XYZ file of C-alpha atoms in Angstrom:
660
model
C -27.499 -46.850 58.025
C -28.995 -43.711 59.564
C -32.693 -42.997 59.884
C -32.307 -40.094 57.468
C -30.801 -42.353 54.848
C -33.562 -44.900 55.381
C -36.363 -42.357 55.104
C -34.814 -40.665 52.074
C -34.888 -43.917 50.157
C -31.349 -43.757 48.816
C -28.049 -45.322 49.754
C -25.728 -42.983 51.638
C -22.076 -43.876 51.389
C -19.522 -42.844 53.997
C -16.772 -40.483 52.945
C -14.028 -43.056 52.220
C -16.176 -45.410 50.078
C -17.460 -42.375 48.178
C -13.887 -41.304 47.466
C -13.051 -44.835 46.371
C -16.077 -44.773 44.072
C -14.864 -41.631 42.288
C -11.266 -42.854 42.126
C -12.389 -46.209 40.779
C -14.589 -44.569 38.160
C -11.784 -42.282 37.042
C -9.398 -45.255 36.870
C -11.897 -47.222 34.763
C -12.338 -44.261 32.421
C -8.579 -43.910 32.027
C -8.188 -47.644 31.452
C -10.839 -47.694 28.711
C -9.225 -44.666 27.118
C -5.764 -46.283 27.085
C -7.104 -49.635 25.856
C -9.346 -48.160 23.171
C -7.518 -50.161 20.483
C -7.941 -53.435 22.387
C -11.554 -52.711 23.414
C -12.876 -50.659 20.499
C -16.537 -51.376 21.267
C -16.191 -49.836 24.737
C -14.395 -46.754 23.391
C -16.345 -46.082 20.198
C -19.960 -47.133 19.894
C -20.224 -49.625 16.996
C -22.136 -48.419 13.949
C -23.924 -51.771 13.772
C -25.516 -51.108 17.173
C -26.934 -47.672 16.267
C -30.708 -47.450 16.712
C -32.401 -45.533 13.830
C -34.398 -43.221 16.096
C -34.099 -40.337 13.632
C -35.685 -42.447 10.882
C -38.596 -43.329 13.139
C -39.178 -39.689 14.081
C -38.886 -38.602 10.446
C -41.514 -41.201 9.491
C -43.888 -39.938 12.198
C -43.462 -36.309 11.109
C -44.008 -37.275 7.480
C -47.166 -39.185 8.438
C -48.429 -36.117 10.293
C -47.650 -33.930 7.309
C -49.671 -36.163 4.974
C -52.611 -37.186 7.117
C -52.974 -34.048 9.240
C -52.669 -31.585 6.377
C -56.237 -30.339 6.803
C -55.792 -29.798 10.526
C -52.487 -27.958 10.141
C -53.982 -25.703 7.456
C -56.956 -24.973 9.734
C -54.674 -24.110 12.667
C -52.494 -21.970 10.412
C -55.527 -20.139 9.065
C -56.889 -19.388 12.549
C -53.553 -18.128 13.864
C -52.918 -16.119 10.721
C -55.952 -13.885 11.346
C -54.717 -12.047 14.480
C -51.147 -12.199 13.216
C -51.978 -10.437 9.945
C -54.053 -7.895 11.837
C -51.090 -7.110 14.128
C -48.760 -6.815 11.121
C -51.180 -4.451 9.414
C -51.807 -2.414 12.546
C -48.173 -1.875 13.490
C -46.156 -2.237 10.313
C -47.902 -2.528 6.957
C -51.256 -0.770 7.041
C -54.648 -2.088 5.893
C -55.184 -2.623 2.182
C -58.701 -2.353 0.737
C -59.409 -3.295 -2.866
C -57.086 -4.439 -5.635
C -54.936 -2.947 -8.337
C -54.655 0.765 -8.942
C -57.900 1.505 -7.125
C -56.706 -0.091 -3.901
C -56.748 2.102 -0.823
C -54.235 1.587 1.997
C -55.252 2.814 5.413
C -52.015 3.664 7.244
C -50.558 1.768 10.156
C -50.398 3.294 13.621
C -48.373 6.485 13.556
C -44.862 6.251 14.946
C -45.563 9.421 16.904
C -48.594 7.847 18.555
C -46.759 4.613 19.386
C -43.848 6.510 20.958
C -46.311 8.566 23.014
C -48.172 5.464 24.227
C -44.919 3.751 25.237
C -43.891 6.873 27.177
C -47.362 6.983 28.781
C -47.069 3.354 29.890
C -43.672 4.075 31.371
C -45.031 7.064 33.257
C -48.018 5.126 34.630
C -45.986 2.199 35.952
C -42.565 3.671 36.650
C -42.634 7.442 36.694
C -40.654 9.985 34.713
C -37.450 7.940 34.316
C -39.200 4.901 32.862
C -41.341 7.149 30.640
C -38.184 8.745 29.227
C -36.572 5.338 28.685
C -39.596 3.899 26.856
C -40.426 6.967 24.789
C -36.877 7.864 23.757
C -35.994 4.231 23.020
C -38.868 3.847 20.569
C -38.045 7.258 19.116
C -34.535 5.946 18.470
C -36.004 3.037 16.475
C -37.703 5.540 14.188
C -34.668 7.789 13.880
C -32.312 4.866 13.169
C -34.464 3.767 10.175
C -35.401 0.372 11.630
C -38.998 1.203 12.546
C -40.712 -1.035 9.974
C -38.890 -4.247 10.888
C -38.957 -3.359 14.586
C -42.754 -3.171 14.399
C -42.888 -6.565 12.627
C -40.918 -8.035 15.505
C -43.122 -6.252 18.057
C -46.273 -7.524 16.303
C -45.134 -11.128 16.743
C -44.440 -10.445 20.415
C -47.845 -8.794 20.923
C -49.666 -11.871 19.570
C -47.346 -14.497 21.034
C -47.073 -13.322 24.649
C -50.807 -13.473 25.526
C -51.010 -16.934 23.923
C -48.040 -18.151 25.984
C -49.266 -16.503 29.177
C -52.775 -17.990 28.986
C -51.540 -21.441 27.994
C -48.874 -21.412 30.699
C -51.399 -20.245 33.305
C -53.830 -23.072 32.521
C -51.141 -25.756 32.497
C -49.688 -24.319 35.707
C -53.092 -24.486 37.400
C -53.331 -28.132 36.364
C -49.887 -28.807 37.801
C -50.781 -27.039 41.061
C -54.027 -28.955 41.487
C -52.468 -32.299 40.556
C -49.002 -32.755 42.085
C -48.815 -36.259 40.597
C -49.371 -34.918 37.076
C -46.817 -32.198 37.727
C -44.239 -34.703 38.936
C -44.826 -37.338 36.243
C -45.658 -35.280 33.143
C -45.464 -31.513 33.427
C -42.092 -31.096 35.150
C -40.195 -33.554 32.881
C -41.795 -31.959 29.818
C -40.753 -28.489 30.973
C -37.207 -29.688 31.628
C -37.050 -31.083 28.102
C -38.552 -27.973 26.514
C -36.235 -25.599 28.370
C -33.098 -27.529 27.461
C -34.094 -28.250 23.858
C -32.131 -25.973 21.478
C -34.040 -23.226 19.728
C -33.282 -24.521 16.234
C -34.916 -27.870 17.059
C -38.275 -26.099 17.499
C -38.087 -24.717 13.984
C -37.795 -28.010 12.087
C -41.202 -29.646 12.814
C -42.939 -26.282 12.462
C -41.245 -25.747 9.096
C -42.325 -29.173 7.831
C -45.904 -29.025 9.139
C -46.728 -25.356 8.496
C -44.158 -24.245 5.921
C -41.946 -21.168 5.996
C -44.309 -18.485 7.278
C -44.899 -16.165 10.231
C -47.355 -18.754 11.600
C -44.558 -21.335 11.896
C -42.373 -18.756 13.599
C -45.177 -17.872 16.027
C -45.838 -21.514 16.974
C -42.144 -22.253 17.479
C -41.821 -19.120 19.600
C -44.866 -20.067 21.659
C -43.551 -23.550 22.424
C -40.192 -22.165 23.462
C -41.493 -19.294 25.608
C -44.347 -20.988 27.521
C -42.452 -23.092 30.162
C -41.464 -20.150 32.440
C -45.117 -19.177 32.767
C -46.050 -22.725 33.783
C -43.330 -22.828 36.433
C -44.181 -19.325 37.699
C -47.865 -20.278 38.034
C -47.145 -23.455 39.994
C -44.649 -21.671 42.227
C -46.871 -18.629 42.763
C -49.952 -20.659 43.704
C -47.906 -22.909 45.979
C -46.419 -19.916 47.818
C -49.803 -18.333 48.626
C -49.943 -18.260 52.464
C -52.013 -21.033 54.015
C -54.080 -18.552 56.039
C -55.349 -16.985 52.804
C -56.389 -20.403 51.519
C -58.077 -21.221 54.847
C -59.943 -17.891 54.810
C -61.304 -18.642 51.316
C -62.588 -21.981 52.592
C -64.136 -20.400 55.677
C -66.172 -17.867 53.697
C -67.587 -20.646 51.526
C -65.790 -20.098 48.217
C -66.305 -22.742 45.576
C -63.094 -24.233 44.095
C -63.436 -21.975 41.051
C -64.057 -18.867 43.163
C -61.134 -19.728 45.426
C -58.829 -20.104 42.443
C -59.784 -17.053 40.362
C -60.771 -14.602 43.107
C -58.292 -15.498 45.848
C -55.296 -17.577 44.744
C -54.638 -15.978 41.343
C -54.734 -12.381 42.701
C -52.531 -13.392 45.648
C -50.005 -14.968 43.270
C -49.958 -11.957 40.926
C -46.308 -10.935 41.595
C -45.027 -14.396 40.655
C -47.325 -14.557 37.639
C -46.104 -11.196 36.359
C -42.503 -12.303 36.721
C -43.458 -15.317 34.613
C -44.897 -12.968 31.990
C -41.621 -11.028 32.057
C -39.674 -14.212 31.320
C -42.120 -15.119 28.554
C -41.531 -11.736 26.907
C -37.749 -12.119 27.038
C -37.773 -15.685 25.702
C -40.306 -14.802 23.014
C -38.159 -11.914 21.817
C -35.117 -14.177 21.833
C -36.916 -16.877 19.844
C -38.532 -14.463 17.378
C -35.046 -13.525 16.218
C -34.074 -17.168 15.670
C -37.385 -17.962 13.985
C -36.708 -15.295 11.380
C -34.991 -18.178 9.574
C -38.392 -19.731 8.796
C -40.337 -16.660 7.790
C -40.737 -14.431 10.845
C -39.037 -11.465 9.191
C -38.329 -8.382 11.258
C -35.075 -7.405 12.908
C -33.834 -10.983 13.213
C -33.942 -11.337 9.442
C -31.967 -8.103 9.106
C -29.263 -9.509 11.375
C -29.126 -12.783 9.449
C -28.778 -11.054 6.086
C -26.128 -8.673 7.394
C -24.087 -11.472 8.970
C -24.210 -13.561 5.799
C -23.025 -10.575 3.750
C -20.463 -9.583 6.434
C -22.024 -6.122 6.677
C -20.741 -5.140 10.079
C -22.582 -1.859 10.473
C -26.016 -3.130 9.463
C -25.701 -6.175 11.705
C -24.712 -4.079 14.706
C -27.491 -1.550 14.095
C -30.171 -4.226 13.794
C -28.755 -5.964 16.860
C -28.842 -2.688 18.787
C -32.505 -2.233 17.832
C -33.265 -5.702 19.199
C -31.496 -4.819 22.436
C -33.499 -1.575 22.710
C -36.806 -3.444 22.397
C -35.644 -6.086 24.868
C -34.626 -3.516 27.487
C -37.869 -1.535 27.148
C -40.108 -4.608 27.386
C -38.100 -5.999 30.292
C -38.157 -2.789 32.325
C -41.812 -2.139 31.575
C -42.955 -5.667 32.463
C -40.919 -5.583 35.689
C -42.492 -2.250 36.611
C -45.970 -3.659 35.992
C -45.129 -6.694 38.142
C -43.946 -4.486 41.005
C -46.816 -1.993 40.747
C -49.030 -2.013 43.814
C -52.561 -0.686 43.824
C -53.133 2.066 46.364
C -55.793 0.626 48.666
C -56.599 4.112 49.982
C -58.121 5.023 46.638
C -61.749 4.216 46.034
C -62.595 1.716 43.352
C -64.328 4.436 41.333
C -61.239 6.666 41.461
C -58.968 3.811 40.376
C -61.371 2.899 37.550
C -61.496 6.502 36.338
C -57.725 6.876 36.418
C -57.110 3.624 34.558
C -59.730 4.211 31.901
C -58.714 7.839 31.559
C -55.208 6.774 30.575
C -56.616 4.201 28.163
C -58.885 6.789 26.542
C -55.966 9.229 26.263
C -53.795 6.576 24.581
C -56.570 5.650 22.109
C -57.267 9.295 21.276
C -53.602 9.979 20.549
C -53.236 6.816 18.423
C -56.380 7.554 16.400
C -55.578 11.255 15.970
C -51.967 10.728 14.858
C -52.953 7.864 12.529
C -55.687 9.923 10.874
C -53.282 12.837 10.611
C -50.902 10.599 8.649
C -53.496 10.529 5.839
C -52.817 14.229 5.315
C -49.332 14.753 6.712
C -46.774 12.076 5.721
C -44.558 13.029 8.669
C -46.996 11.234 10.972
C -46.613 8.001 9.001
C -42.862 7.992 8.491
C -39.999 9.984 9.906
C -38.630 12.363 7.247
C -35.315 11.237 5.789
C -33.728 14.536 6.831
C -34.375 13.693 10.490
C -33.036 10.140 10.338
C -29.528 8.787 10.264
C -27.785 5.447 10.326
C -25.069 4.365 12.718
C -23.887 1.561 10.418
C -20.835 3.489 9.086
C -19.759 4.283 12.638
C -19.938 0.634 13.713
C -18.046 -0.448 10.625
C -15.410 2.228 11.144
C -14.988 1.190 14.774
C -14.602 -2.487 13.952
C -12.223 -1.664 11.085
C -10.092 0.467 13.417
C -9.924 -2.290 16.008
C -9.142 -4.875 13.343
C -6.284 -2.812 11.939
C -4.777 -1.489 15.157
C -5.437 -4.467 17.420
C -4.995 -7.212 14.842
C -1.796 -8.556 16.379
C -3.259 -8.676 19.888
C -6.502 -10.272 18.709
C -4.700 -12.807 16.544
C -2.265 -13.772 19.316
C -5.154 -14.218 21.729
C -7.174 -16.272 19.249
C -4.250 -18.470 18.224
C -3.121 -19.034 21.810
C -6.583 -20.104 22.894
C -6.903 -22.438 19.927
C -3.493 -24.106 20.128
C -2.974 -24.357 23.874
C -6.523 -24.604 25.260
C -9.340 -25.407 22.870
C -7.759 -27.876 20.444
C -6.140 -30.107 23.128
C -9.329 -30.193 25.208
C -11.388 -30.898 22.094
C -9.134 -33.811 21.132
C -9.381 -35.200 24.655
C -13.168 -35.040 24.726
C -13.572 -36.537 21.258
C -11.603 -39.556 22.416
C -13.539 -40.187 25.623
C -14.979 -43.750 25.696
C -18.738 -43.821 25.705
C -18.970 -46.723 28.142
C -16.659 -45.111 30.690
C -18.494 -41.774 30.639
C -21.867 -43.515 30.947
C -20.688 -45.537 33.957
C -19.176 -42.430 35.577
C -22.431 -40.507 35.207
C -24.394 -43.468 36.548
C -22.072 -43.667 39.564
C -22.364 -39.933 40.200
C -26.151 -40.023 39.992
C -26.317 -43.043 42.303
C -23.971 -41.422 44.796
C -25.834 -38.099 44.898
C -29.458 -39.095 44.353
C -29.906 -42.822 44.579
C -30.276 -45.701 42.160
C -33.195 -44.174 40.267
C -31.273 -41.029 39.402
C -28.196 -43.046 38.441
C -30.101 -45.261 36.029
C -31.994 -42.336 34.527
C -28.870 -40.308 33.864
C -27.083 -43.352 32.446
C -29.953 -43.883 30.003
C -29.882 -40.228 28.922
C -26.120 -40.390 28.389
C -26.337 -43.664 26.463
C -28.912 -42.065 24.128
C -26.129 -39.951 22.613
C -24.190 -43.120 21.804
C -26.992 -45.379 20.555
C -28.176 -42.697 18.105
C -24.688 -42.315 16.594
C -24.105 -38.819 18.022
C -21.439 -39.556 20.613
C -18.621 -37.550 19.010
C -20.800 -34.455 18.305
C -22.110 -34.743 21.878
C -18.559 -34.698 23.258
C -17.722 -31.741 20.997
C -20.709 -29.906 22.460
C -19.724 -30.889 25.986
C -16.159 -29.689 25.468
C -17.111 -26.221 24.243
C -19.960 -25.833 26.725
C -17.804 -27.026 29.606
C -14.839 -24.799 28.875
C -17.097 -21.767 28.301
C -18.981 -22.397 31.555
C -15.651 -22.820 33.354
C -14.365 -19.445 32.130
C -17.717 -17.810 32.939
C -17.600 -19.194 36.476
C -13.931 -18.217 36.917
C -14.816 -14.637 35.990
C -18.322 -14.408 37.446
C -17.796 -15.891 40.899
C -14.968 -13.479 41.877
C -17.006 -10.550 40.565
C -19.979 -11.730 42.622
C -17.769 -12.083 45.694
C -16.408 -8.583 45.169
C -19.913 -7.159 44.741
C -21.108 -8.919 47.908
C -18.401 -7.210 49.962
C -18.949 -3.684 48.603
C -22.255 -1.884 48.058
C -20.484 0.538 45.715
C -19.245 -2.302 43.497
C -22.669 -3.948 43.638
C -24.288 -0.697 42.480
C -22.047 -0.764 39.401
C -22.208 -4.505 38.684
C -25.970 -4.975 39.096
C -27.096 -2.669 36.215
C -24.483 -4.245 33.944
C -25.649 -7.811 34.548
C -29.296 -6.701 34.358
C -28.579 -5.272 30.905
C -26.668 -8.379 29.819
C -29.614 -10.510 30.932
C -32.029 -8.587 28.723
C -29.895 -8.835 25.571
C -31.067 -11.685 23.319
C -28.442 -14.401 22.923
C -28.250 -13.897 19.178
C -26.869 -10.378 19.671
C -23.789 -11.540 21.571
C -22.428 -13.153 18.420
C -22.395 -10.018 16.273
C -19.526 -7.954 17.762
C -17.395 -10.995 18.583
C -17.570 -12.512 15.118
C -16.493 -9.199 13.607
C -13.274 -9.221 15.639
C -12.413 -12.903 15.994
C -14.000 -14.313 12.821
C -15.875 -17.613 12.881
C -14.836 -20.621 14.910
C -14.611 -22.020 18.415
C -12.870 -18.964 19.913
C -15.697 -16.700 18.824
C -18.265 -19.161 20.167
C -16.474 -19.403 23.506
C -16.169 -15.618 24.002
C -19.805 -14.976 23.069
C -20.929 -17.816 25.343
C -18.913 -16.541 28.298
C -20.434 -13.061 27.898
C -23.936 -14.558 27.739
C -23.564 -17.122 30.549
C -21.650 -15.075 33.128
C -24.739 -13.375 34.584
C -26.002 -16.225 36.843
C -22.512 -16.831 38.251
C -22.299 -13.177 39.318
C -25.887 -12.821 40.509
C -26.153 -16.044 42.526
C -22.749 -15.564 44.180
C -23.600 -12.012 45.212
C -27.047 -13.039 46.455
C -25.803 -16.134 48.284
C -23.071 -14.320 50.207
C -25.392 -11.454 51.128
C -28.009 -13.909 52.460
C -25.686 -15.480 55.041
C -27.443 -15.030 58.429
C -26.029 -12.127 60.391
C -25.875 -14.175 63.590
C -23.408 -16.579 61.980
C -21.171 -13.693 60.966
C -21.369 -12.207 64.454
C -20.531 -15.595 65.978
C -17.462 -15.810 63.746
C -16.351 -12.325 64.759
C -16.818 -13.142 68.450
C -14.733 -16.293 67.928
C -11.857 -14.134 66.738
C -11.964 -14.930 63.022
C -10.088 -12.625 60.687
C -11.943 -11.272 57.650
C -10.397 -13.964 55.446
C -11.237 -16.736 57.941
C -14.763 -15.395 58.316
C -15.198 -15.444 54.545
C -13.579 -18.849 53.961
C -14.982 -20.761 56.943
C -18.376 -19.136 57.498
C -19.763 -17.161 54.565
C -18.493 -19.275 51.667
C -19.643 -22.675 53.029
C -23.112 -21.337 53.858
C -23.451 -19.647 50.456
C -22.079 -22.631 48.521
C -25.515 -24.136 47.640
C -26.589 -20.804 46.145
C -23.291 -20.477 44.254
C -23.701 -24.003 42.870
C -27.182 -23.128 41.615
C -25.608 -20.175 39.816
C -23.080 -22.517 38.208
C -25.963 -24.774 37.191
C -27.697 -21.895 35.431
C -24.392 -20.838 33.863
C -23.967 -24.314 32.356
C -27.510 -24.351 30.954
C -27.121 -20.870 29.447
C -23.757 -21.846 27.982
C -25.303 -24.926 26.415
C -28.109 -22.917 24.828
C -25.649 -20.358 23.474
C -23.259 -22.976 22.069
C -26.070 -24.326 19.917
C -26.803 -20.885 18.479
C -23.083 -20.530 17.733
C -23.465 -23.338 15.194
C -24.319 -20.500 12.806
C -20.695 -19.322 12.959
C -18.996 -22.601 12.176
C -18.715 -24.684 15.349
C -18.727 -28.453 14.897
C -21.044 -30.097 17.406
C -24.658 -31.098 17.954
C -25.737 -27.567 17.115
C -24.293 -28.013 13.661
C -26.324 -31.221 13.333
C -29.501 -29.288 14.132
C -28.508 -26.457 11.797
C -27.877 -28.869 8.907
C -31.161 -30.629 9.604
C -32.956 -27.281 9.470
C -31.408 -26.415 6.118
C -32.482 -29.816 4.719
C -35.833 -29.963 6.546
C -34.731 -33.291 8.073
C -37.008 -33.555 11.097
C -35.630 -36.839 12.405
C -32.012 -35.725 12.381
C -32.788 -32.350 13.933
C -35.064 -33.620 16.702
C -32.696 -36.436 17.715
C -29.789 -33.988 17.870
C -32.006 -31.610 19.854
C -32.905 -34.385 22.291
C -29.221 -35.219 22.751
C -28.528 -31.561 23.581
C -31.469 -31.476 25.984
C -30.297 -34.656 27.702
C -26.826 -33.166 28.260
C -28.469 -30.188 29.937
C -30.747 -32.395 32.040
C -27.805 -34.540 33.184
C -25.853 -31.475 34.295
C -28.913 -29.976 35.983
C -29.820 -33.155 37.876
C -26.278 -33.817 39.087
C -25.728 -30.266 40.329
C -29.205 -30.056 41.880
C -28.629 -33.341 43.729
C -25.247 -32.055 44.922
C -26.829 -28.811 46.139
C -29.496 -30.776 48.010
C -26.785 -32.843 49.685
C -24.945 -29.679 50.681
C -28.107 -28.171 52.150
C -28.904 -31.418 53.921
C -25.440 -31.636 55.465
C -25.685 -28.029 56.695
C -29.277 -28.311 57.900
C -30.484 -25.697 55.411
C -34.098 -25.963 54.235
């Protein structure tokens, strides 16, 4: 055994035994599948062996509901104060008094809000960003979705600071205590980021009821992990010389953290805030099911009533908000302070813009007391695009029905149904042993045992078949996304012109909330697995494209020049030099594609898929916390297994190529 293998603490198998391990595992899996009638307990987990984990969790949640009622009401009351203020400020106005004598002070004028958004764009990104922000919010007013758009924005305005501060504090703890990060924080973040969105709604619904407070708490839990990771990463990446300088000048630990490390890590922290905004907006739409209201509720109602135009219009409004917040937060993250300016000049400029924004907001809001046009866009100036969307979908349905139906039927009969049947029949014991062997081979005994335990959880809780249904649809969607995304990324890496076209497209796709991908697809392909697969591929293709393009472009130039000097053709240079070096980066893209596909598949439970997502969806409708959380854990464990296996494989690839 080599010194590297000894120091790494894991068994390293030579090539031939490793091949024999995989062949033996595959043979065992096939044998258990063929002998499922003779060995039924190895193929199908016996009902008598099922552990009632969901009943235990349900009992704990019920105990919390009964004995922590006072605490939950107190928390709800505290959170409700800023939330109601934001609703009143942006959407509903302030009501004073009761009955006929009540006076309603108007909300912020739509004209003032559009101006402030344009001003923010101009400050941080110039004329182009100002036009994007201002005209986008103007479109919300003109399209008659301003009221619900402001409800959604109000939730974001309250939720994002809460997530950012909480994530910052937890990230600081993880940075200062690597042991706590390794043992508690990192596993918790992995679980939270792979847990399906619906699973967050169930305990909040039971403990806090159907209300905006429940939606806010669920959104906060879902959106905080990126900020924690960004904080730990940003503080870790601060150059050592900066840390040494802070020690040399006599900074206390608190001064070093808040005056040196945090400012130095600002770019990473702002990127974390950007991710928090995107995840919060995504989750706010889902949490409309438990009382959040806003645009997400509009989409839900329209989908249930099959109102194509209204669903598309509300979805478009969500996309507009997502794009504006994404571009604006990225611009703020990239903004650099001009060190040539004096502190007084910078202070005057910053506060001058703030004063201008406040003056415009106050003036336009007061003007709305006299002139209704400042409070609401006149009907004559507004229009709806719903009839156009409906007409477009109707035209495609009528004229492309045969093509769409042939495509849908072909995918179902020849691809999806056979693969689904195969996965539903996979023996639980064989799959568990295969995953254990893969984990042991790639990461050692500890990883193998951990992954085997996570896989067995799906069986011992009675969710093996739904887990395999989830794995089938997630796997086939991720496969199609990779088959499309990797070639596009390769093409973009070899042509700056193609990259200039592809990059804005994938940037836009990345900002669209996952919920919005379902709307156009379900209108054309109806509900079912085909619709879920197409929407998932569109949502999950971005990492495959981005990581492939980035990985191939990051190949060291000296390696390429060495290949050219050696007489390699362009194809040989690509196949034998660039592709092997970029393979770890490409595999990380596939890893992210799988995780995004898994998260999207769960949301697709709303359109009729049969899998673990449907278990969570049913649990939400029945307020069954135990059933929903156990199904959510099973989904999270599938994601963690895939992530750990691919990450271990990438580490082995890097190790074999001497890449840090």
